[in-house]
PDB file of N, CA and C in Angstrom:
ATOM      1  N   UNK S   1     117.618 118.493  63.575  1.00 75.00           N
ATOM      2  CA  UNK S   1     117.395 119.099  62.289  1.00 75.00           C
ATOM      3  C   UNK S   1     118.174 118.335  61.225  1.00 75.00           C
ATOM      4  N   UNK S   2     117.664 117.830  60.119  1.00 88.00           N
ATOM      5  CA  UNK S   2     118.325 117.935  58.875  1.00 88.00           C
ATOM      6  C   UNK S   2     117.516 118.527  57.761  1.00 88.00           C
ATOM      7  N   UNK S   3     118.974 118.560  56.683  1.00 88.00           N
ATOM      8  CA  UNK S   3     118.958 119.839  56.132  1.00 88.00           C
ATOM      9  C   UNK S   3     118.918 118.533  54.427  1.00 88.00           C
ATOM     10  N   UNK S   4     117.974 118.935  53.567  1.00 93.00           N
ATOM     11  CA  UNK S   4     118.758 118.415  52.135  1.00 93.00           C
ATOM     12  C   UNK S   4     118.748 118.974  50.999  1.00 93.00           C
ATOM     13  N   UNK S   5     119.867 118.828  50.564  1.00 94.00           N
ATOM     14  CA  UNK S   5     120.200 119.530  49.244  1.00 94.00           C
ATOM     15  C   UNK S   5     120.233 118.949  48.522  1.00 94.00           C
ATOM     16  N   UNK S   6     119.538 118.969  47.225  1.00 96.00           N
ATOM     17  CA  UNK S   6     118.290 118.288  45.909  1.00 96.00           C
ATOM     18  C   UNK S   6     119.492 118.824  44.619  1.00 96.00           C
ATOM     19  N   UNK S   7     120.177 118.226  43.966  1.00 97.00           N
ATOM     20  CA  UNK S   7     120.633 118.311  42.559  1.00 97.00           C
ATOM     21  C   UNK S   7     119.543 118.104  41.457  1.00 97.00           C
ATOM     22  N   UNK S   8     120.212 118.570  40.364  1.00 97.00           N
ATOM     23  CA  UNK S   8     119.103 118.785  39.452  1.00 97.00           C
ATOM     24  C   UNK S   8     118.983 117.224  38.705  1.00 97.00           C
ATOM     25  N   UNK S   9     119.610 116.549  39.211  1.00 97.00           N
ATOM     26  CA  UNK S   9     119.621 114.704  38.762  1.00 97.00           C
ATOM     27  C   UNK S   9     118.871 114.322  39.613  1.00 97.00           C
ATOM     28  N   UNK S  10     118.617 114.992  40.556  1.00 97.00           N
ATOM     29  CA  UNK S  10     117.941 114.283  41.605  1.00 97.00           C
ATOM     30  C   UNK S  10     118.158 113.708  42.688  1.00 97.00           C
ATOM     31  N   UNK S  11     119.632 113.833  42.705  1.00 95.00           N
ATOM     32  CA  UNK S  11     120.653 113.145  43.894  1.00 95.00           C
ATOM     33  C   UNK S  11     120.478 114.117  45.241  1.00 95.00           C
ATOM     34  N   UNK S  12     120.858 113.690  46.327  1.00 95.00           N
ATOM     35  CA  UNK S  12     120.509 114.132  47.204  1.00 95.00           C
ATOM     36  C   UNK S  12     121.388 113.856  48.645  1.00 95.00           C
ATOM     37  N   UNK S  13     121.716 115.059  49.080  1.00 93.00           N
ATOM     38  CA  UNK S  13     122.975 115.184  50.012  1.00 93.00           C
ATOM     39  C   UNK S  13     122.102 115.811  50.809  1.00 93.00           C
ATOM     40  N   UNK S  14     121.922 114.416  52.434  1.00 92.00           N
ATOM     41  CA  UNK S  14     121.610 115.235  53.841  1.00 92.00           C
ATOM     42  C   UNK S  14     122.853 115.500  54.473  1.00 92.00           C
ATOM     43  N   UNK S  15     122.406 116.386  55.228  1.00 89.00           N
ATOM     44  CA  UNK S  15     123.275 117.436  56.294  1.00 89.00           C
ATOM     45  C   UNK S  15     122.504 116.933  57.653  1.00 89.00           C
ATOM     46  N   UNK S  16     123.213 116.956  58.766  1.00 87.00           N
ATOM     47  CA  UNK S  16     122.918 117.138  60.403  1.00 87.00           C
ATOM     48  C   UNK S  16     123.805 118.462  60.875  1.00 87.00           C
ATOM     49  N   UNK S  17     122.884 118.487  61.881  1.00 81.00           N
ATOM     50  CA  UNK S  17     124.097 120.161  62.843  1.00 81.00           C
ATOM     51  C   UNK S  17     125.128 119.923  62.814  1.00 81.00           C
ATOM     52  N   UNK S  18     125.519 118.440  62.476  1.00 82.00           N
ATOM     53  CA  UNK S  18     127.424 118.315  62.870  1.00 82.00           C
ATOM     54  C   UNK S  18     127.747 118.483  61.579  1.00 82.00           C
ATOM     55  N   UNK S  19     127.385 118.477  61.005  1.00 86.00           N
ATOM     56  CA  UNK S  19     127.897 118.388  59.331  1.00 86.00           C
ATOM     57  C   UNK S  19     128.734 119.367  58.900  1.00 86.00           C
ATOM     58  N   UNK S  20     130.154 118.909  58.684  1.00 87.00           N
ATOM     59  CA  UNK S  20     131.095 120.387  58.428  1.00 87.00           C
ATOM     60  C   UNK S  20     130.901 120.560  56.708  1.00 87.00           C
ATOM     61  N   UNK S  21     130.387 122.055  56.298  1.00 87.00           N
ATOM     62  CA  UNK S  21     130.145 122.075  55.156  1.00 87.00           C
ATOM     63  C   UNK S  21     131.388 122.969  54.494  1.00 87.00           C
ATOM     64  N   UNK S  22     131.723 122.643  53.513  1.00 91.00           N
ATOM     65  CA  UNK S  22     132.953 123.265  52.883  1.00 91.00           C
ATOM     66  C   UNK S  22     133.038 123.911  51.531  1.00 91.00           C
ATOM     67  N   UNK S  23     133.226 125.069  51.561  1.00 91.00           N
ATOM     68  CA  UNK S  23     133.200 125.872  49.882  1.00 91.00           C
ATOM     69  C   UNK S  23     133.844 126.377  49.386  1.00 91.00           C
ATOM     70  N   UNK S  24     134.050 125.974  48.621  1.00 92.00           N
ATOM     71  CA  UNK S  24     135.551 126.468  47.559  1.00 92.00           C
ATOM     72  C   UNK S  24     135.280 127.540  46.125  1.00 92.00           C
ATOM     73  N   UNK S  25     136.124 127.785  45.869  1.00 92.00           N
ATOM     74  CA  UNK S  25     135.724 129.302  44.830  1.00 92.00           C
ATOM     75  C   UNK S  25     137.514 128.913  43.540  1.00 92.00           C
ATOM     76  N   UNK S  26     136.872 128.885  42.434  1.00 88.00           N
ATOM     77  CA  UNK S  26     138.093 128.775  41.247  1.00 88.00           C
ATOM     78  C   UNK S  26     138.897 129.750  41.639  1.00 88.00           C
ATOM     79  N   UNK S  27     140.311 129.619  41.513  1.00 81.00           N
ATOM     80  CA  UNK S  27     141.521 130.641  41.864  1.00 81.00           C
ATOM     81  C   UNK S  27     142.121 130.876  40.531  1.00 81.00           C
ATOM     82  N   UNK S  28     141.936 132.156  40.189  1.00 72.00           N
ATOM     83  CA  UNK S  28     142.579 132.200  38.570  1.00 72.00           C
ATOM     84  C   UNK S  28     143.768 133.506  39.162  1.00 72.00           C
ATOM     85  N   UNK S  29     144.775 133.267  40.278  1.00 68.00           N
ATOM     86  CA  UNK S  29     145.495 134.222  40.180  1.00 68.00           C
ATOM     87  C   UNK S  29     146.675 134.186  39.402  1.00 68.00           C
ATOM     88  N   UNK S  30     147.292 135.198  38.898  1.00 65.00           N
ATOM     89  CA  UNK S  30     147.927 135.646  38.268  1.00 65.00           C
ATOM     90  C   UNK S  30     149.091 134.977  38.092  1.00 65.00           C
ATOM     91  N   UNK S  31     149.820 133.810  36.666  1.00 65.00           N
ATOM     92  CA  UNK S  31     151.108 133.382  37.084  1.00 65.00           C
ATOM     93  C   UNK S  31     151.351 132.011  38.040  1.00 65.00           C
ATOM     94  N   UNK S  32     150.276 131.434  38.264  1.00 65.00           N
ATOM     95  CA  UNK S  32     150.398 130.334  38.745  1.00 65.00           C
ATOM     96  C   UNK S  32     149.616 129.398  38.303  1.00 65.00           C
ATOM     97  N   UNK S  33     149.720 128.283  38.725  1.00 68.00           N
ATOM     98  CA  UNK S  33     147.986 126.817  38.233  1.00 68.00           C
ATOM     99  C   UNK S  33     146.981 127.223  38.808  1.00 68.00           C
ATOM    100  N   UNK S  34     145.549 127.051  37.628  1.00 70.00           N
ATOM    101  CA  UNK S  34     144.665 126.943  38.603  1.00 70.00           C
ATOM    102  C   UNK S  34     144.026 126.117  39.694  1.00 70.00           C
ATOM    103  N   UNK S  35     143.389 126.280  40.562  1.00 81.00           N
ATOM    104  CA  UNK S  35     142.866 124.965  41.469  1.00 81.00           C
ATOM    105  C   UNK S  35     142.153 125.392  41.789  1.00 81.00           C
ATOM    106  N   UNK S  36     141.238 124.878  43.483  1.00 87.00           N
ATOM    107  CA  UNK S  36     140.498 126.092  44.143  1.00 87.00           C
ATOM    108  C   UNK S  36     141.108 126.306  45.311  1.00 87.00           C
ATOM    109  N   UNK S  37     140.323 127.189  45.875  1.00 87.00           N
ATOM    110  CA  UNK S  37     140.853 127.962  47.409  1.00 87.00           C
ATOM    111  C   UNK S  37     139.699 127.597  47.802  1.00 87.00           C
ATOM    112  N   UNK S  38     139.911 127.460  49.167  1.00 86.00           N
ATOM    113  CA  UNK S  38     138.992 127.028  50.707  1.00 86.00           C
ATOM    114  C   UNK S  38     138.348 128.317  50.655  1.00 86.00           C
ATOM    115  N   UNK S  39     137.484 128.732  50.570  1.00 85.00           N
ATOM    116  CA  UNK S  39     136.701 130.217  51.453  1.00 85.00           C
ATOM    117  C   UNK S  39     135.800 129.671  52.523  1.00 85.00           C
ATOM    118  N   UNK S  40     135.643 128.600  53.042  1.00 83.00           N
ATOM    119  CA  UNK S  40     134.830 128.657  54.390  1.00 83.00           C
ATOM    120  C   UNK S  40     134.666 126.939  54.901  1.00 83.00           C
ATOM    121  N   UNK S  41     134.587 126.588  55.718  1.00 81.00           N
ATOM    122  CA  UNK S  41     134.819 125.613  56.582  1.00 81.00           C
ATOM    123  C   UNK S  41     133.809 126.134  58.191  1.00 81.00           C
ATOM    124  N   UNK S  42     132.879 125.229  57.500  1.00 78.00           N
ATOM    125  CA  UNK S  42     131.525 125.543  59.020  1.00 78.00           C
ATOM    126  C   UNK S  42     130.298 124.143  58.922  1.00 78.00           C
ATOM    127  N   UNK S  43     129.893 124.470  60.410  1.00 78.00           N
ATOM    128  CA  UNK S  43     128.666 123.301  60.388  1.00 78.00           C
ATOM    129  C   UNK S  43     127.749 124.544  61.087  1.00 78.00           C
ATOM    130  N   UNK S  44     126.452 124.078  61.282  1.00 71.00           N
ATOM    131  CA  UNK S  44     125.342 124.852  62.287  1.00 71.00           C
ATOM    132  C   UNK S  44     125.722 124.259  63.386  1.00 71.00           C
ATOM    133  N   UNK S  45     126.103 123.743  63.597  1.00 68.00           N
ATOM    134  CA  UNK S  45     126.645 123.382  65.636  1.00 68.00           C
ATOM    135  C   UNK S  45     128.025 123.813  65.355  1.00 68.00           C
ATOM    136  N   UNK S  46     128.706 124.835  66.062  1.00 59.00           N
ATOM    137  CA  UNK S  46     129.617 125.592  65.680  1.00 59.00           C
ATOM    138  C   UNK S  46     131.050 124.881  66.984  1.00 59.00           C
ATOM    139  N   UNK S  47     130.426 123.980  67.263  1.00 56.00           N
ATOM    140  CA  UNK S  47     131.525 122.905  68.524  1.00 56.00           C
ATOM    141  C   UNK S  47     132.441 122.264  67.181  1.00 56.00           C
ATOM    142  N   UNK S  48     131.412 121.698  66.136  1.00 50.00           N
ATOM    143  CA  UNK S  48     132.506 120.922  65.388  1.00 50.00           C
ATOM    144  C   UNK S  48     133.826 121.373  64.359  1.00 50.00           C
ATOM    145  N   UNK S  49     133.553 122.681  64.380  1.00 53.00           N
ATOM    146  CA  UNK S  49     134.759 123.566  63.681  1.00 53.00           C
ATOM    147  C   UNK S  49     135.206 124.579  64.433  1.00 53.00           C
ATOM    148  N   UNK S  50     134.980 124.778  65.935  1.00 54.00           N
ATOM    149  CA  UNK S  50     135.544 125.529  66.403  1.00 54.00           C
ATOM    150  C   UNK S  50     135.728 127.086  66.005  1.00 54.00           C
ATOM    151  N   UNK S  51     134.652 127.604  64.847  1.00 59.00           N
ATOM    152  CA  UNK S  51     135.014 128.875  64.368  1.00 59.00           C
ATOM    153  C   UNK S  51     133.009 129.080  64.551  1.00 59.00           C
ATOM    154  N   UNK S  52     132.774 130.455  64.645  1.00 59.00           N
ATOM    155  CA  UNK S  52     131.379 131.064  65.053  1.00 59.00           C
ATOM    156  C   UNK S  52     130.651 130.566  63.461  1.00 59.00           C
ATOM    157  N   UNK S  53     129.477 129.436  63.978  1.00 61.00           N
ATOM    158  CA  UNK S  53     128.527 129.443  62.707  1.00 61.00           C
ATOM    159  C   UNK S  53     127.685 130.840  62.054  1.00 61.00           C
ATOM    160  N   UNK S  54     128.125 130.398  60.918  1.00 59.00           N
ATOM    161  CA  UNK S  54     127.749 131.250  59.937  1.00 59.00           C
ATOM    162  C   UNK S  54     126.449 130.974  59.063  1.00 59.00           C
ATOM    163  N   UNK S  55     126.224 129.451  59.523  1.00 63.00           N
ATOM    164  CA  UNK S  55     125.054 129.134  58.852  1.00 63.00           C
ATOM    165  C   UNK S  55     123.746 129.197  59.842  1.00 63.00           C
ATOM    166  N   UNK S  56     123.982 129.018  61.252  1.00 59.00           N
ATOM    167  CA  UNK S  56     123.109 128.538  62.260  1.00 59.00           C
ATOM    168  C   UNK S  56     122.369 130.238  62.333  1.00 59.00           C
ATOM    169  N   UNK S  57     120.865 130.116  61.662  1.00 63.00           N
ATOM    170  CA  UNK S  57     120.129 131.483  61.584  1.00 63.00           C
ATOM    171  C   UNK S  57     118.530 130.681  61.748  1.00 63.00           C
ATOM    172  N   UNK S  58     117.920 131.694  62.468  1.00 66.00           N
ATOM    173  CA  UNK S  58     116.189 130.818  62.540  1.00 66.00           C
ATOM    174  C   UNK S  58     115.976 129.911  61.528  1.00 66.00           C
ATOM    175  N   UNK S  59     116.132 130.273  60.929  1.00 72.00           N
ATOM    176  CA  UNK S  59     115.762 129.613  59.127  1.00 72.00           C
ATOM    177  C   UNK S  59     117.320 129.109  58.410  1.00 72.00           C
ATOM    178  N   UNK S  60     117.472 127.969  59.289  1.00 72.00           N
ATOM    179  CA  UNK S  60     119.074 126.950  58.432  1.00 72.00           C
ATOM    180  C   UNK S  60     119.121 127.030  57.079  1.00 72.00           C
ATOM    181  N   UNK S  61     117.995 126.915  56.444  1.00 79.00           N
ATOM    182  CA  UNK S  61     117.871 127.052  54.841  1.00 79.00           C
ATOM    183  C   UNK S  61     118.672 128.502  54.249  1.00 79.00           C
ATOM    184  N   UNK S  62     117.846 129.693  54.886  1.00 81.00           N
ATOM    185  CA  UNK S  62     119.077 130.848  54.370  1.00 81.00           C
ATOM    186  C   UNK S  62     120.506 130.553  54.511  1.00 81.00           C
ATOM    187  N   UNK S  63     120.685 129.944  56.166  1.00 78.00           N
ATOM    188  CA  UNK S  63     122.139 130.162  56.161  1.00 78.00           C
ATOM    189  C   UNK S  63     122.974 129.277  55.204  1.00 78.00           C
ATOM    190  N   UNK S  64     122.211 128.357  54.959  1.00 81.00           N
ATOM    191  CA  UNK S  64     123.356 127.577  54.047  1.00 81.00           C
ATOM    192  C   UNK S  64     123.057 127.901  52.313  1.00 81.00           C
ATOM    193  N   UNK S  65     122.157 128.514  52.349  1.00 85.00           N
ATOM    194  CA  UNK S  65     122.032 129.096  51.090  1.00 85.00           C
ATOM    195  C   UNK S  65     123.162 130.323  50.374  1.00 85.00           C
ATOM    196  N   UNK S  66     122.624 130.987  51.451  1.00 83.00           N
ATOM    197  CA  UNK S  66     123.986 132.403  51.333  1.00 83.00           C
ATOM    198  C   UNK S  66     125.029 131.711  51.774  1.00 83.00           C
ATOM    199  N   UNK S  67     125.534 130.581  51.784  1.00 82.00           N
ATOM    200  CA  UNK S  67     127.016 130.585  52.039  1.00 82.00           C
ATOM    201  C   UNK S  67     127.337 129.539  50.683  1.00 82.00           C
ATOM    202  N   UNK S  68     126.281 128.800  50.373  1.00 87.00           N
ATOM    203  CA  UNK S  68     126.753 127.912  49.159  1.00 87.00           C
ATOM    204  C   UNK S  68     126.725 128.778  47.838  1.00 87.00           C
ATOM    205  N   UNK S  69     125.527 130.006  47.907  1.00 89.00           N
ATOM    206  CA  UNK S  69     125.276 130.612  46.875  1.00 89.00           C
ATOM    207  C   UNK S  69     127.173 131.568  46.935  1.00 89.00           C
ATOM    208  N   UNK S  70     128.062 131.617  47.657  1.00 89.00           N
ATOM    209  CA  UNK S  70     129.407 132.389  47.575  1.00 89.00           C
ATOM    210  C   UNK S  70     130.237 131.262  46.948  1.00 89.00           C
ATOM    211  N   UNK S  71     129.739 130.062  46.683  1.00 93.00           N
ATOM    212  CA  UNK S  71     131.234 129.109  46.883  1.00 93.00           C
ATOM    213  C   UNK S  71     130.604 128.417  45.427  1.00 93.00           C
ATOM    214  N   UNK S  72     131.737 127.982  44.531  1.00 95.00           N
ATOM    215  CA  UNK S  72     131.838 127.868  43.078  1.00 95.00           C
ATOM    216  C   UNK S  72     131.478 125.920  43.261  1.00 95.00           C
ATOM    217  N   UNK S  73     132.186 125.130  44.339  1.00 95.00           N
ATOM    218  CA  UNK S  73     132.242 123.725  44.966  1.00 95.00           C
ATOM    219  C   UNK S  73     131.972 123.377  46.336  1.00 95.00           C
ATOM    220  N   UNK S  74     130.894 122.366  46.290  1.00 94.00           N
ATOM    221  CA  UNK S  74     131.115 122.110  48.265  1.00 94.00           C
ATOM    222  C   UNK S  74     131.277 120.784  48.241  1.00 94.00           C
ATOM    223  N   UNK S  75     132.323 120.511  49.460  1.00 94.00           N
ATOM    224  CA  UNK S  75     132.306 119.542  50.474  1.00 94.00           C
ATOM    225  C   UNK S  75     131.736 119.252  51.546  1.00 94.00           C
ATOM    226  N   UNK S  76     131.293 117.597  51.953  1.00 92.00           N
ATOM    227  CA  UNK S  76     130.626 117.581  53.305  1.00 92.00           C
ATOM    228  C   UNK S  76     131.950 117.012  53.771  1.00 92.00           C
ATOM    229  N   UNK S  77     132.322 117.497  54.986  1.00 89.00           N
ATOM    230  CA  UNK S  77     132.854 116.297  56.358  1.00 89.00           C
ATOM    231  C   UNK S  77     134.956 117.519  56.021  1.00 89.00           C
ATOM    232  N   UNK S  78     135.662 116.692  57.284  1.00 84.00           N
ATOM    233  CA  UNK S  78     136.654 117.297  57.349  1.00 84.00           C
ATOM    234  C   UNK S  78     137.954 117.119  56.623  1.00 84.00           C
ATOM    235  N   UNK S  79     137.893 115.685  56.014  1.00 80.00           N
ATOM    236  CA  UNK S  79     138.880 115.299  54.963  1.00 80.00           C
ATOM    237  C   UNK S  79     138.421 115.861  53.898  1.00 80.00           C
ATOM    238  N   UNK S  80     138.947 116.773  53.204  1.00 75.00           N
ATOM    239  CA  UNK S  80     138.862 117.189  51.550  1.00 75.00           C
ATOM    240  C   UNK S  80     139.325 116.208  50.292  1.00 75.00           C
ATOM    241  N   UNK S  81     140.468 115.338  50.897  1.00 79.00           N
ATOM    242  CA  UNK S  81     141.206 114.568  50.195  1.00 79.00           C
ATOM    243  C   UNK S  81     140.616 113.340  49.623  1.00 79.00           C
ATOM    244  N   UNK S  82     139.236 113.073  50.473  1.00 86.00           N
ATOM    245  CA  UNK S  82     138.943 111.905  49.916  1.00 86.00           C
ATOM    246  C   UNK S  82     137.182 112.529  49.227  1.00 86.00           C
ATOM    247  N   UNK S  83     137.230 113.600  49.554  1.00 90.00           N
ATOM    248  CA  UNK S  83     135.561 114.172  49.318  1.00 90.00           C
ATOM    249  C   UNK S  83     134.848 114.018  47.964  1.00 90.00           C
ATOM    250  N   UNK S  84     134.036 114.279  48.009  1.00 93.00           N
ATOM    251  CA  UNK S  84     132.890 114.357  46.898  1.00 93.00           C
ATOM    252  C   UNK S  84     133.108 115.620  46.940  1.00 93.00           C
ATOM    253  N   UNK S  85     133.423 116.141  45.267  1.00 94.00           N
ATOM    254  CA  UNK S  85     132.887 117.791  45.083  1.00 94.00           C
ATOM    255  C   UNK S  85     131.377 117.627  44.492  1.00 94.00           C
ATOM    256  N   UNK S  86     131.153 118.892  44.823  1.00 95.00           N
ATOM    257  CA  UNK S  86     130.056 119.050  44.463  1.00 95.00           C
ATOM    258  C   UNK S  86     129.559 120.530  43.841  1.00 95.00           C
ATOM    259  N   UNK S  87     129.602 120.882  42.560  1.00 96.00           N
ATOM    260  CA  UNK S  87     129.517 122.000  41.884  1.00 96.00           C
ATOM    261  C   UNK S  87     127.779 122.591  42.071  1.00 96.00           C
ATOM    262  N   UNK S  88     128.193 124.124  42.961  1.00 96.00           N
ATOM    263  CA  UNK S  88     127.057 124.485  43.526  1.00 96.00           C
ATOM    264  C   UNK S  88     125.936 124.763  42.382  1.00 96.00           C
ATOM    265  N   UNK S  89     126.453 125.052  41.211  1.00 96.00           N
ATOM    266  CA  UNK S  89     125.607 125.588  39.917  1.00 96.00           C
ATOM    267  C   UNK S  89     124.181 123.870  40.086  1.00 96.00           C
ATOM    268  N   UNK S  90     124.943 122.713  40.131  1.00 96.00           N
ATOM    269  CA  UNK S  90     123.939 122.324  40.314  1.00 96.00           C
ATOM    270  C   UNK S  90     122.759 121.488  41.265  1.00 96.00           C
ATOM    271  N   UNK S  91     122.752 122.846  42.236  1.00 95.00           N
ATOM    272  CA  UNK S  91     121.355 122.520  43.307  1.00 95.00           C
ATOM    273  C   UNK S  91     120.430 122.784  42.640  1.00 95.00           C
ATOM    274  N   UNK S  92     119.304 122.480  42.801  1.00 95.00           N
ATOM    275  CA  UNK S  92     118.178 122.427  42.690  1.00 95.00           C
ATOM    276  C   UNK S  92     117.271 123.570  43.848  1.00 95.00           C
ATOM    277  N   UNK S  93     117.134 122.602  44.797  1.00 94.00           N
ATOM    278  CA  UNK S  93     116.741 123.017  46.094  1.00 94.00           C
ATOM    279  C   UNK S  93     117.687 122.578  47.320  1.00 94.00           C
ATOM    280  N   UNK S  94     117.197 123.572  48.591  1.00 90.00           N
ATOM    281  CA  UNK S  94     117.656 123.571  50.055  1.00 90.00           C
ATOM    282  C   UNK S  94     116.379 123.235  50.666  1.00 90.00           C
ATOM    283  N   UNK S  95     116.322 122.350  51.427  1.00 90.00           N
ATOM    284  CA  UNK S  95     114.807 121.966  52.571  1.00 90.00           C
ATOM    285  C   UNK S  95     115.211 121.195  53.984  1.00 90.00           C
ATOM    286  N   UNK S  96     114.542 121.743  54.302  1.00 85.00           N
ATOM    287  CA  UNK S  96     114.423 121.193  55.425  1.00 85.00           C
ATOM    288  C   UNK S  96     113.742 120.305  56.321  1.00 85.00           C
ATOM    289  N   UNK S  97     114.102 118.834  57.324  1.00 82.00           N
ATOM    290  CA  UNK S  97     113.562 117.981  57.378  1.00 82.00           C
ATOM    291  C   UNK S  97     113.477 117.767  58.824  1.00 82.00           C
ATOM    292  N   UNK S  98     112.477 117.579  59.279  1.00 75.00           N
ATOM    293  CA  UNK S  98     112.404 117.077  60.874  1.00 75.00           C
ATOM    294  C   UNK S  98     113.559 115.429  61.146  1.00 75.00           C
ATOM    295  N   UNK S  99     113.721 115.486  62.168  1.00 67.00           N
ATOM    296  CA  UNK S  99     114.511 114.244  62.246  1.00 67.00           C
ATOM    297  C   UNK S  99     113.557 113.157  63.289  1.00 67.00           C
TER     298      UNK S  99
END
């Protein structure tokens, strides 16, 4: 399976089952800097993060929909430090692609 997610430029980020997807949400708490916070760290093959997929559902497209539609930024892969953000406001589309 891959999975691609269509920006409204037109750019275009594939996903595979190993693909650890990562979403972050603005932290405006009280008295400190802002930045973001991690809210989720998952792939659809749930071997590569060791935590129960949350995306892996008949239809991969929902699952990664409802989890990007919670998260304000995503990352692909397990280093954050060197990542591409990617501000969810602008997807386009989620589809799905035979491999």
């Amino acid at each position: 399976m891959k999975l691609v997610i269509t920006f409204i430029n037109g750019e275009e980020l594939e996903l595979i089952e190993s693909s650890i997807l990562n979403g972050y949400v603005n932290s405006h708490k009280q008295n400190t800097k802002h930045g973001l916070e991690k809210m989720f760290s998952n792939s659809f093959d749930s071997l590569h993060t060791n935590v129960f997929s949350l995306i892996a559902t008949s239809t991969p497209q929902l699952g990664y929909a409802s989890l990007i539609n919670e998260a304000d930024w995503i990352t692909v892969g397990k280093n954050s430090e060197f990542a591409t953000f990617y501000k969810t406001s602008s997807i386009k589309s989620i589809s799905r692609k035979l491999m």
